[in-house]
Coordinates of C-alpha atoms and ligand atoms in Angstrom, one line a residue:
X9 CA 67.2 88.1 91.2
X10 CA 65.3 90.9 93.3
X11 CA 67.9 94.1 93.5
X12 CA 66.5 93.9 97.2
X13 CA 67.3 91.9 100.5
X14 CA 64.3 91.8 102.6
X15 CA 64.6 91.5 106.4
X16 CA 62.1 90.2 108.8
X17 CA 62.5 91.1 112.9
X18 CA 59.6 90.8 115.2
X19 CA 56.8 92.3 113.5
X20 CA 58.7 95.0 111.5
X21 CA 60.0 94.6 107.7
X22 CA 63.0 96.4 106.2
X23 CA 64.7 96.7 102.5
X24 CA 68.4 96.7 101.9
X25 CA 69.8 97.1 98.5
X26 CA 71.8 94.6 96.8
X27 CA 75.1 96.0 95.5
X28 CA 76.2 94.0 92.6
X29 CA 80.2 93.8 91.5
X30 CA 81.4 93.4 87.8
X31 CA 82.3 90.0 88.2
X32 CA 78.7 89.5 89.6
X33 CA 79.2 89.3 93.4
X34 CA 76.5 90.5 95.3
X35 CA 75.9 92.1 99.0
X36 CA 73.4 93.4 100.4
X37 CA 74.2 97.0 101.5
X38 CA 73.5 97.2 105.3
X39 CA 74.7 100.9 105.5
X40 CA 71.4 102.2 106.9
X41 CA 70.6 99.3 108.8
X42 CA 71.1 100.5 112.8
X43 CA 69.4 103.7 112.2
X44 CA 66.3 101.9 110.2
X45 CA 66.2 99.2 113.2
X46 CA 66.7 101.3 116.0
X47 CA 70.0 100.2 116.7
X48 CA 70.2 96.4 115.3
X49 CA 73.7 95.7 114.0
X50 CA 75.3 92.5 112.6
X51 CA 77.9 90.3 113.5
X52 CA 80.4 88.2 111.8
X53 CA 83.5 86.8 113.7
X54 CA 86.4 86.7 111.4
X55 CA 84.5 89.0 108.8
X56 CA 83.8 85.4 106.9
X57 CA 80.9 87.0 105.5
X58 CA 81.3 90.9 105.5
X59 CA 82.5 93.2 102.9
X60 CA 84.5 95.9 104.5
X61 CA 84.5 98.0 101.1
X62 CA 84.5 97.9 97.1
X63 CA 87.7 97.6 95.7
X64 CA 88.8 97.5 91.9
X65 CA 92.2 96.1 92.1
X66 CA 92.2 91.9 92.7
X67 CA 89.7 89.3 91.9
X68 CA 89.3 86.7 93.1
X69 CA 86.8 83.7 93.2
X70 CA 88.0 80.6 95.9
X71 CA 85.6 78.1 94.3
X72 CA 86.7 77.9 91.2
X73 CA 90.9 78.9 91.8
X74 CA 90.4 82.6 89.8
X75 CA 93.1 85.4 91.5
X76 CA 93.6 88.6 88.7
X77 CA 95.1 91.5 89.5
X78 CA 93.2 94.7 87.8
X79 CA 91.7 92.2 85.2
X80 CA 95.0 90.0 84.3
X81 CA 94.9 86.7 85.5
X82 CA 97.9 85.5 87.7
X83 CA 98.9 82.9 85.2
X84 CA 99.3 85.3 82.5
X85 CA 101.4 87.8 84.9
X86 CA 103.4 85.4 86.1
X87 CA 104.5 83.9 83.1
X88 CA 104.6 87.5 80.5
X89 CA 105.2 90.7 83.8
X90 CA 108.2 91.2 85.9
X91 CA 107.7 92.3 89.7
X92 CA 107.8 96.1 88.7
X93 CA 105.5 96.1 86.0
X94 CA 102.9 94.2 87.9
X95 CA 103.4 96.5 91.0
X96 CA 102.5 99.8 88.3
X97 CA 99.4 98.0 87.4
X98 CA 98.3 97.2 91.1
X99 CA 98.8 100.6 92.1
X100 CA 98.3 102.9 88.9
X101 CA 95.3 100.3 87.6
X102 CA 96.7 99.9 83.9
X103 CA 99.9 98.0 82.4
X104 CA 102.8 100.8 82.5
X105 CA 104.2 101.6 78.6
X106 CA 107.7 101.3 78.2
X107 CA 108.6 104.9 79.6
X108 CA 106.2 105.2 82.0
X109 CA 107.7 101.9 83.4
X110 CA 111.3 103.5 82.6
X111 CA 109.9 106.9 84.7
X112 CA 108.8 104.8 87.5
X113 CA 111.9 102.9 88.4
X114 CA 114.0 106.0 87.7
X115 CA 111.8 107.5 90.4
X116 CA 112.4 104.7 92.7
X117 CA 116.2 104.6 92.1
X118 CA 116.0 108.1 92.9
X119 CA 114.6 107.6 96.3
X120 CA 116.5 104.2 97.7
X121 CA 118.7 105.9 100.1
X122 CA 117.8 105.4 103.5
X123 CA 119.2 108.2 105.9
X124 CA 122.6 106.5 107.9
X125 CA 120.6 107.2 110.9
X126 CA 118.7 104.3 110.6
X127 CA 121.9 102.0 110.7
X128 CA 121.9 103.1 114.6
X129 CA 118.6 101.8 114.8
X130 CA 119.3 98.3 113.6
X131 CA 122.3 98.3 115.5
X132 CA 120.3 98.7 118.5
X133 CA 118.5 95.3 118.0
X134 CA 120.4 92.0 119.1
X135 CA 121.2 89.8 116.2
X136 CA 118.6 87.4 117.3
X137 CA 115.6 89.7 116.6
X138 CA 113.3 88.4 114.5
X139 CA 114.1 90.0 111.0
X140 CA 109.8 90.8 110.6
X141 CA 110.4 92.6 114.5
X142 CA 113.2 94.5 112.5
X143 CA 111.5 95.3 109.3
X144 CA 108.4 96.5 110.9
X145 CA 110.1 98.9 113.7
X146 CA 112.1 100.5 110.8
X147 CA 109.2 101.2 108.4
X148 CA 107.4 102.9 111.2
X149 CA 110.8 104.7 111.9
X150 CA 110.5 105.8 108.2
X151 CA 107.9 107.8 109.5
X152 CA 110.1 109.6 111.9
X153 CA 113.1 110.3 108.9
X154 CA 110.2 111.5 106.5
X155 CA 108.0 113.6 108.3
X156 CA 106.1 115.9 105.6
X157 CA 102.8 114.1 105.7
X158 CA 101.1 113.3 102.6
X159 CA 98.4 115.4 100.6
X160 CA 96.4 112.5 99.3
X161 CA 94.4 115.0 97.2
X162 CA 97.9 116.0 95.5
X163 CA 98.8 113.5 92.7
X164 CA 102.7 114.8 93.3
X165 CA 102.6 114.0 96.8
X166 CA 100.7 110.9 96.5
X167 CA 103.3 109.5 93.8
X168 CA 106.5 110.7 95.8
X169 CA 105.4 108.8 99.0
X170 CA 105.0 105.5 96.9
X171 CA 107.9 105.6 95.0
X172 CA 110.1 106.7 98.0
X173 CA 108.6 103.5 99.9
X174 CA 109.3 101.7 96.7
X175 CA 112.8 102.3 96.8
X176 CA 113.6 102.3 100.6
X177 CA 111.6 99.2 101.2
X178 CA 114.1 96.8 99.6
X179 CA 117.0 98.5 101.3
X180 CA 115.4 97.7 104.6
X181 CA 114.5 94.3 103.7
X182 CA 118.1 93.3 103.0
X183 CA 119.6 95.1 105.9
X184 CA 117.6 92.8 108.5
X185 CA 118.8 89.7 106.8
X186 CA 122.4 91.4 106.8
X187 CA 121.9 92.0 110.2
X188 CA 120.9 88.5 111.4
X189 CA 123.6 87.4 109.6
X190 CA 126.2 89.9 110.9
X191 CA 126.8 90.9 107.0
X192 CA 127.9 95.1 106.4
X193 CA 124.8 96.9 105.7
X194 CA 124.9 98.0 101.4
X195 CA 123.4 99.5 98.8
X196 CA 123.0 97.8 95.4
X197 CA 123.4 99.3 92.3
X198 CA 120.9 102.0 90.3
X199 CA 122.4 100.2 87.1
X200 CA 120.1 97.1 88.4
X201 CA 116.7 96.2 87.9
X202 CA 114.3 96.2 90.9
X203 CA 114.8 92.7 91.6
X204 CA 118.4 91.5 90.7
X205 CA 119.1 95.0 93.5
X206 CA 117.3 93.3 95.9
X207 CA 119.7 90.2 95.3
X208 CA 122.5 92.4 95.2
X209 CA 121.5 94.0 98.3
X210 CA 120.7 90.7 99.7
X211 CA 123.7 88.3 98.9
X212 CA 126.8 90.8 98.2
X213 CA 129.9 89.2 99.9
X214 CA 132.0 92.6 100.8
X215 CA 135.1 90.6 99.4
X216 CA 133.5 89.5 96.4
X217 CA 131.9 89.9 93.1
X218 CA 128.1 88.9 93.2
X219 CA 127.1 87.3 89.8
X220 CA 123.1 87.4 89.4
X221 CA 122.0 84.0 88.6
X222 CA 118.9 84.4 85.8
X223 CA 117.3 81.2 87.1
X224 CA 117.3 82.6 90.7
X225 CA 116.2 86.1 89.5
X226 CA 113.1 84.9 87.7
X227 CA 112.0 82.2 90.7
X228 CA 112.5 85.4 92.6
X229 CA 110.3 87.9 90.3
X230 CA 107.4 84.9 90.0
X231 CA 107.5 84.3 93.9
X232 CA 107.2 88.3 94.4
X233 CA 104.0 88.1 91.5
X234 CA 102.6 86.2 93.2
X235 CA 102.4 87.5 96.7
X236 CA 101.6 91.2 95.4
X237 CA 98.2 91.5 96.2
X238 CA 95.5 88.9 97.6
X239 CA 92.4 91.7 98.3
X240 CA 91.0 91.9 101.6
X241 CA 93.1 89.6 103.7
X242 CA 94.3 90.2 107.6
X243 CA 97.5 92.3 106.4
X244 CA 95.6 94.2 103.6
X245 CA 92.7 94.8 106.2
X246 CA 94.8 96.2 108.8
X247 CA 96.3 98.3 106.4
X248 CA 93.4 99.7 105.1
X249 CA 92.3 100.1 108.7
X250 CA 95.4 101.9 110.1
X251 CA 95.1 104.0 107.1
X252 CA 91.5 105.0 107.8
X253 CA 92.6 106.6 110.7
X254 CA 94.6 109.1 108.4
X255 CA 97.3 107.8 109.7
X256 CA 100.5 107.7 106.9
X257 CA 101.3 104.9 104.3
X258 CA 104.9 104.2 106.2
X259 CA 102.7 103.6 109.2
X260 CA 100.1 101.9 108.0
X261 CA 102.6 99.5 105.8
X262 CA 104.2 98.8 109.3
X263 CA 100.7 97.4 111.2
X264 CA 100.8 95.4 107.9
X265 CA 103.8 94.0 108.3
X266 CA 103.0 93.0 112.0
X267 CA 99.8 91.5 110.6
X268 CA 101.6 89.3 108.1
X269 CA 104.4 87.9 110.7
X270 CA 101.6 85.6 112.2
X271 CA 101.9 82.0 111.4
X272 CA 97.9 81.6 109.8
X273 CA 98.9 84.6 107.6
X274 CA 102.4 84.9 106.5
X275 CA 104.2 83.3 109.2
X276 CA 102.8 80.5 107.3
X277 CA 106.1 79.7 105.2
X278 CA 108.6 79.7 108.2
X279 CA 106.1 77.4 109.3
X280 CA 105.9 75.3 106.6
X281 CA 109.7 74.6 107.0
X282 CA 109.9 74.3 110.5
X283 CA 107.5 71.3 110.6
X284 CA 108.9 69.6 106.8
X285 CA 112.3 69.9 109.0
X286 CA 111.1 68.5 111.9
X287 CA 108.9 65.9 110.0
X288 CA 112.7 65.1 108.5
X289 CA 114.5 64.6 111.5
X290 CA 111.7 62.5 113.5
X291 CA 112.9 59.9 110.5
X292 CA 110.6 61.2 107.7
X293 CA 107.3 59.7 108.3
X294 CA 105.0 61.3 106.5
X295 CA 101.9 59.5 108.0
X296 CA 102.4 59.9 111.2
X297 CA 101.9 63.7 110.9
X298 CA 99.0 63.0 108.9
X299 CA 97.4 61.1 111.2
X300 CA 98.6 64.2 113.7
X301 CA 96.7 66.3 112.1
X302 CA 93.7 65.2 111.5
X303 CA 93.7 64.1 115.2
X304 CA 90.7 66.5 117.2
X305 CA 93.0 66.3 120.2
X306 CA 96.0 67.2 118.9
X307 CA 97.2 71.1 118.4
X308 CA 99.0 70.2 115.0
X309 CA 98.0 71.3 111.7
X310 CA 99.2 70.5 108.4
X311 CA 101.0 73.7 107.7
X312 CA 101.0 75.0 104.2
X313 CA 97.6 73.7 104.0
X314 CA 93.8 75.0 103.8
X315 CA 92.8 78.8 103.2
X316 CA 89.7 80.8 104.1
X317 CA 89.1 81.8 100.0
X318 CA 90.4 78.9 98.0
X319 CA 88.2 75.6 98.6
X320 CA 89.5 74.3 95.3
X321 CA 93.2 74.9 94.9
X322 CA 95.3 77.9 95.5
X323 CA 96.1 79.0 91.9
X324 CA 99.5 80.6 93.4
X325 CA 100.3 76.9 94.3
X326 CA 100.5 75.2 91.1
X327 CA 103.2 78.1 89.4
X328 CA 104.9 78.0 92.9
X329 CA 105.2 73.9 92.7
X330 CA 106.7 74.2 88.9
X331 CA 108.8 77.2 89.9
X332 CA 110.2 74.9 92.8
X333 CA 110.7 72.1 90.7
X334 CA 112.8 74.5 87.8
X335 CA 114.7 75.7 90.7
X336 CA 115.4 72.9 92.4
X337 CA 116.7 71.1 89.4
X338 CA 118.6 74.0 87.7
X339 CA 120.4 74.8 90.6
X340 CA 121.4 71.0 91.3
X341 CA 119.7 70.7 94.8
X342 CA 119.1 68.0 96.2
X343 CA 116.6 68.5 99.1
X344 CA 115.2 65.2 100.8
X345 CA 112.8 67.9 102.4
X346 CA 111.1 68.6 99.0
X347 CA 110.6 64.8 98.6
X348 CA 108.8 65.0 102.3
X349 CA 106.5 67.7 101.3
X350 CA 105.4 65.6 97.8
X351 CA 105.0 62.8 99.9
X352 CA 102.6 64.9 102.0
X353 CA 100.7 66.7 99.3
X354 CA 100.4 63.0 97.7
X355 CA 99.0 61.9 100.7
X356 CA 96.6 64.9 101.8
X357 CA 95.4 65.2 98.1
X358 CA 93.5 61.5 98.6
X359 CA 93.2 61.6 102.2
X360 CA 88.7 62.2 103.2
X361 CA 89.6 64.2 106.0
X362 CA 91.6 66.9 103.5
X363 CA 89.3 66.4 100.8
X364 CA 86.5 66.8 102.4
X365 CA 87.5 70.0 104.4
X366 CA 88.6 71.2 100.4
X367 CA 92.0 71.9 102.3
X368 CA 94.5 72.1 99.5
X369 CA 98.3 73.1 99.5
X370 CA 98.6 77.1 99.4
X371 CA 101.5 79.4 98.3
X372 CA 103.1 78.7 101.4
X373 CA 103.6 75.2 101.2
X374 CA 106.3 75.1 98.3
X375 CA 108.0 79.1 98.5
X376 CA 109.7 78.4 101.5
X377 CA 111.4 75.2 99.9
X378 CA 112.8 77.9 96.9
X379 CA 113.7 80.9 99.3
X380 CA 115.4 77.8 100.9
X381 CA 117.2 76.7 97.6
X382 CA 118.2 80.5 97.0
X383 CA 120.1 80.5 100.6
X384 CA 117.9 82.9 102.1
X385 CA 117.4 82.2 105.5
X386 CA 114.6 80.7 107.3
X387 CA 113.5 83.5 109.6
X388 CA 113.4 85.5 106.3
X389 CA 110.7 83.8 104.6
X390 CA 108.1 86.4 105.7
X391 CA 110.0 89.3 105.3
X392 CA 110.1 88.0 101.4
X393 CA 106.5 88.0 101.5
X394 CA 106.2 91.2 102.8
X395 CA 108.2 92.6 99.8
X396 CA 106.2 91.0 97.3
X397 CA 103.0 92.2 99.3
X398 CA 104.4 96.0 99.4
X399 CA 102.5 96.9 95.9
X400 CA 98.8 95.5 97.1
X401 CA 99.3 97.5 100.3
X402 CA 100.3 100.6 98.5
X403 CA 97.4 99.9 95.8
X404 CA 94.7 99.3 98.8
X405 CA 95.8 102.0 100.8
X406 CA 95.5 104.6 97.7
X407 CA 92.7 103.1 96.7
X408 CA 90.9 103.8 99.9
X409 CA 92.4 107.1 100.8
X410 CA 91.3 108.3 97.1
X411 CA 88.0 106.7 97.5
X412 CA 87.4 109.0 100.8
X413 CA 86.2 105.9 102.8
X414 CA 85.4 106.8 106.3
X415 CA 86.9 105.3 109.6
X416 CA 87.0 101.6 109.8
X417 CA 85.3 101.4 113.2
X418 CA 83.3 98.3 114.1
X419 CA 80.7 98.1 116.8
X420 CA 80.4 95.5 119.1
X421 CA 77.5 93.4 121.1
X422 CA 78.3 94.1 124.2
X423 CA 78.5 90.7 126.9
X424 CA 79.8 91.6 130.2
X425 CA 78.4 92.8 133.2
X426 CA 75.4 95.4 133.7
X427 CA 75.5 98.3 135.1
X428 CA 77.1 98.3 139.1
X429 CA 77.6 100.1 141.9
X430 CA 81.5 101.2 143.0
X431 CA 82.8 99.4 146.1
X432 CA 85.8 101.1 147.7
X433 CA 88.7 98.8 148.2
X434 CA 87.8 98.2 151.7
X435 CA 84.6 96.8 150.9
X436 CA 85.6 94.1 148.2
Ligands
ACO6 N1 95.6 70.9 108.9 C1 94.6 70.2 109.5 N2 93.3 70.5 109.6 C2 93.0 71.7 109.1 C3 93.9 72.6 108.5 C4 95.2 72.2 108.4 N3 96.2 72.9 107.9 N4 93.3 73.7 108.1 C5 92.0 73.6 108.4 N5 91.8 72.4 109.0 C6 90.5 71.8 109.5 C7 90.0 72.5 110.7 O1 90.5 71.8 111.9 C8 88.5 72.5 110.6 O2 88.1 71.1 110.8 P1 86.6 70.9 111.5 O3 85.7 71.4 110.5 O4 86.6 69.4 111.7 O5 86.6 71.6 112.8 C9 88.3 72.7 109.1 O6 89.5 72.2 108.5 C10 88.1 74.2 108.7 O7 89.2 74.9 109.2 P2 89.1 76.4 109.7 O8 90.3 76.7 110.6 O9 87.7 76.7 110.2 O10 89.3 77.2 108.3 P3 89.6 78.7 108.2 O11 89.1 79.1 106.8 O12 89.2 79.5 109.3 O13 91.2 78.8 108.2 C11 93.5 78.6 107.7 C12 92.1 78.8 107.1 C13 93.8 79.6 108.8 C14 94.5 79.0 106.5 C15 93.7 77.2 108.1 O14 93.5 76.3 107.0 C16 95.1 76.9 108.6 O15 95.4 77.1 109.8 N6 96.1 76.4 107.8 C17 97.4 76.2 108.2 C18 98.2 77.6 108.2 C19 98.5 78.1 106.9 O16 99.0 77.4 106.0 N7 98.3 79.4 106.7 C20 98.6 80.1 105.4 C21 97.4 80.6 104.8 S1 97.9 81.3 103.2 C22 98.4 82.9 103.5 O17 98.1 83.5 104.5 C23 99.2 83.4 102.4

């Protein structure tokens, strides 16, 4: 292939390069096209074909099911990592050693405490608000309890900001469940790892002794693997966005969060359970729903289902559906909503309309079923994603603040009226 893209308008000619990526992806650079064209831009709704920058932390290819994170694919992570290692290697690009990984969650440990002042905060919020309302209102207020603003060209500085997140994240995570559930707001234990503390913080009865269960923990360190980093998706995007700006990490992690809460991003997985319930109550027929959604006329849509990258399978889903299954049957549950969403995926799986459309079940159609089995609550489910995510939007935003990229600020073709003459109010 030609290392060029030529480009035809009217009567004139232009050459881009072609930027190639390691894994063989190829752009064409249109840095210099406005100013070469006297002011020709392009345009690409939902960014289905645009590149917003280069990035060396996740690969992935939809066509063929591929998602690594800095080289290691997500099957080998999933099965060999735990959530803290993998987070080091999103954010610092390499697999920690042994005391670097000790260092790091010292570091973290150091940092969890999150200044009482936020408690008034949360108790300002009725116990109905939404826990993703809570969690991202109280990592923007982070911002407000940790003003110093961060030197990105100062390693020190850079590292302090992401372990401090790292360690006050969780804490905030559990306090909105407590506080939906009208639990005391905690504090685990620094003698825990990073996950069975989130448990701790999570589950803790004040009048009783929580017991980590190991089967649990590691459905809970895959499920948080899993959702650490997915490259240049809505959440990631705004991230990097907000960033841009100059903007902190605590802020731009909060526009993140409020990206993620919608339900064709992360909202996805309340979703999910939300329509296997009410498939459940309306007397379990599967068909029916499959025949509303692939109706042109009707709203509904298979939730759990399709993906703008993966027109294959979601690799995510096929350790999720084992990880449900282990769960599930460890654990003793019986849930006739798990047998609703096989019946589903059976049916989808052979249906035309699904297979033709390459829509496939995607990490959100079983992880809701084993937050579910855990006894984490429904309106929940995102805020978990959100914690697994924290690490990719830490890694993006470093990567991009270290890579000096400039403002993300897209232009526009302008559709609306031309130019016209005032009327005063009398005259309209
Ligand atoms: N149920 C029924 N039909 C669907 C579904 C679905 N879940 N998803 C896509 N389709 C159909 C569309 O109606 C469209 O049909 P058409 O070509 O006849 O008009 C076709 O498949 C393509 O759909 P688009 O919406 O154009 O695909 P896009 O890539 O823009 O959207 C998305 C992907 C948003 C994920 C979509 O599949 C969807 O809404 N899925 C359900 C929500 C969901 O599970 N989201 C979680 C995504 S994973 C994540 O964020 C972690």
């Amino acid at each position: 292939m030609e290392d060029i893209a030529k480009l035809q308008i009217g009567e004139n000619s232009y050459e881009f390069p072609l930027v190639k990526g390691t894994e063989n992806e190829v752009a064409i650079d249109v840095k210099t096209l406005r100013g070469a064209t006297n002011g020709v831009i392009t345009i690409d709704p939902g960014y289905k074909n645009t590149g917003a920058c280069l990035s060396a932390i996740t690969f992935l290819d939809g066509e063929k099911g591929i998602l690594r994170y800095r080289g290691y694919s997500i099957e080998e992570l999933a099965e060999k990592a735990d959530f803290l290692e993998v987070a080091y290697l999103l954010i610092f690009g390499e697999l920690p050693t042994k005391e670097q990984l000790e260092q790091f969650h010292a570091d973290i440990k150091d940092k969890a405490i999150v200044d009482d002042d936020v408690r008034k905060i949360i108790d300002a919020f009725p116990k109905s608000a939404h826990p993703m309302g809570i969690l991202s209102s109280l990592t923007s207020a982070l911002t407000a309890f940790n003003p110093s603003s961060v030197n990105v060209d100062s390693e020190e500085d850079m590292y302090r900001a992401i372990v401090k997140i790292m360690g006050k994240f969780p804490v905030l995570v559990a306090w909105a469940m407590r506080k939906i559930q009208g639990m005391p707001l905690n504090y685990g234990s620094n003698s825990l790892g990073y996950v069975e503390n989130v448990m701790t913080m999570m589950f803790a009865k004040p009048n009783e002794d929580y017991v980590i269960n190991p089967i649990v923990k590691n459905a809970l360190d895959k499920l948080l693997i899993l959702h650490a980093d997915h490259e240049q998706n809505c959440s990631t995007s705004t991230v990097r966005i907000v960033g841009s700006s100059h903007a902190g990490l605590f802020a731009s992690l909060s526009a993140g969060i409020s990206a993620l809460w919608g339900p064709l991003h992360g909202g996805a997985n309340q979703a999910v359970l939300e329509m296997l319930e009410a498939i459940k109550q309306d007397g379990g027929d599967t068909k029916k729903y499959m025949a509303k959604a692939k109706d042109k006329n009707d709203p509904f849509r298979l939730m759990g289902f399709g993906h703008r990258v993966y027109k294959n399978f979601d690799p995510r889903a096929k350790i999720i559906k084992e990880v449900a299954d282990q769960v599930l049957n460890d654990l003793g549950v019986e849930d006739p909503i798990l047998e609703i969403a096989k019946g589903l995926e059976q049916e989808a799986l052979s249906d035309p309309y699904f297979v033709d459309r390459k829509l496939y079940p995607n990490v959100d159609f079983y992880s809701g079923i084993i937050y579910r089995a855990m006894g984490i609550p429904v309106e929940m489910f995102t805020v978990m994603f959100a914690l697994g995510r924290l690490p990719g939007w830490i890694a993006q935003w470093r990567e991009m603040r270290l890579g000096k990229e400039p403002i993300g600020r897209p232009r526009q073709i302008y559709t609306g009226e031309n130019h016209r003459e005032f009327k005063n109010i009398s005259q309209r």
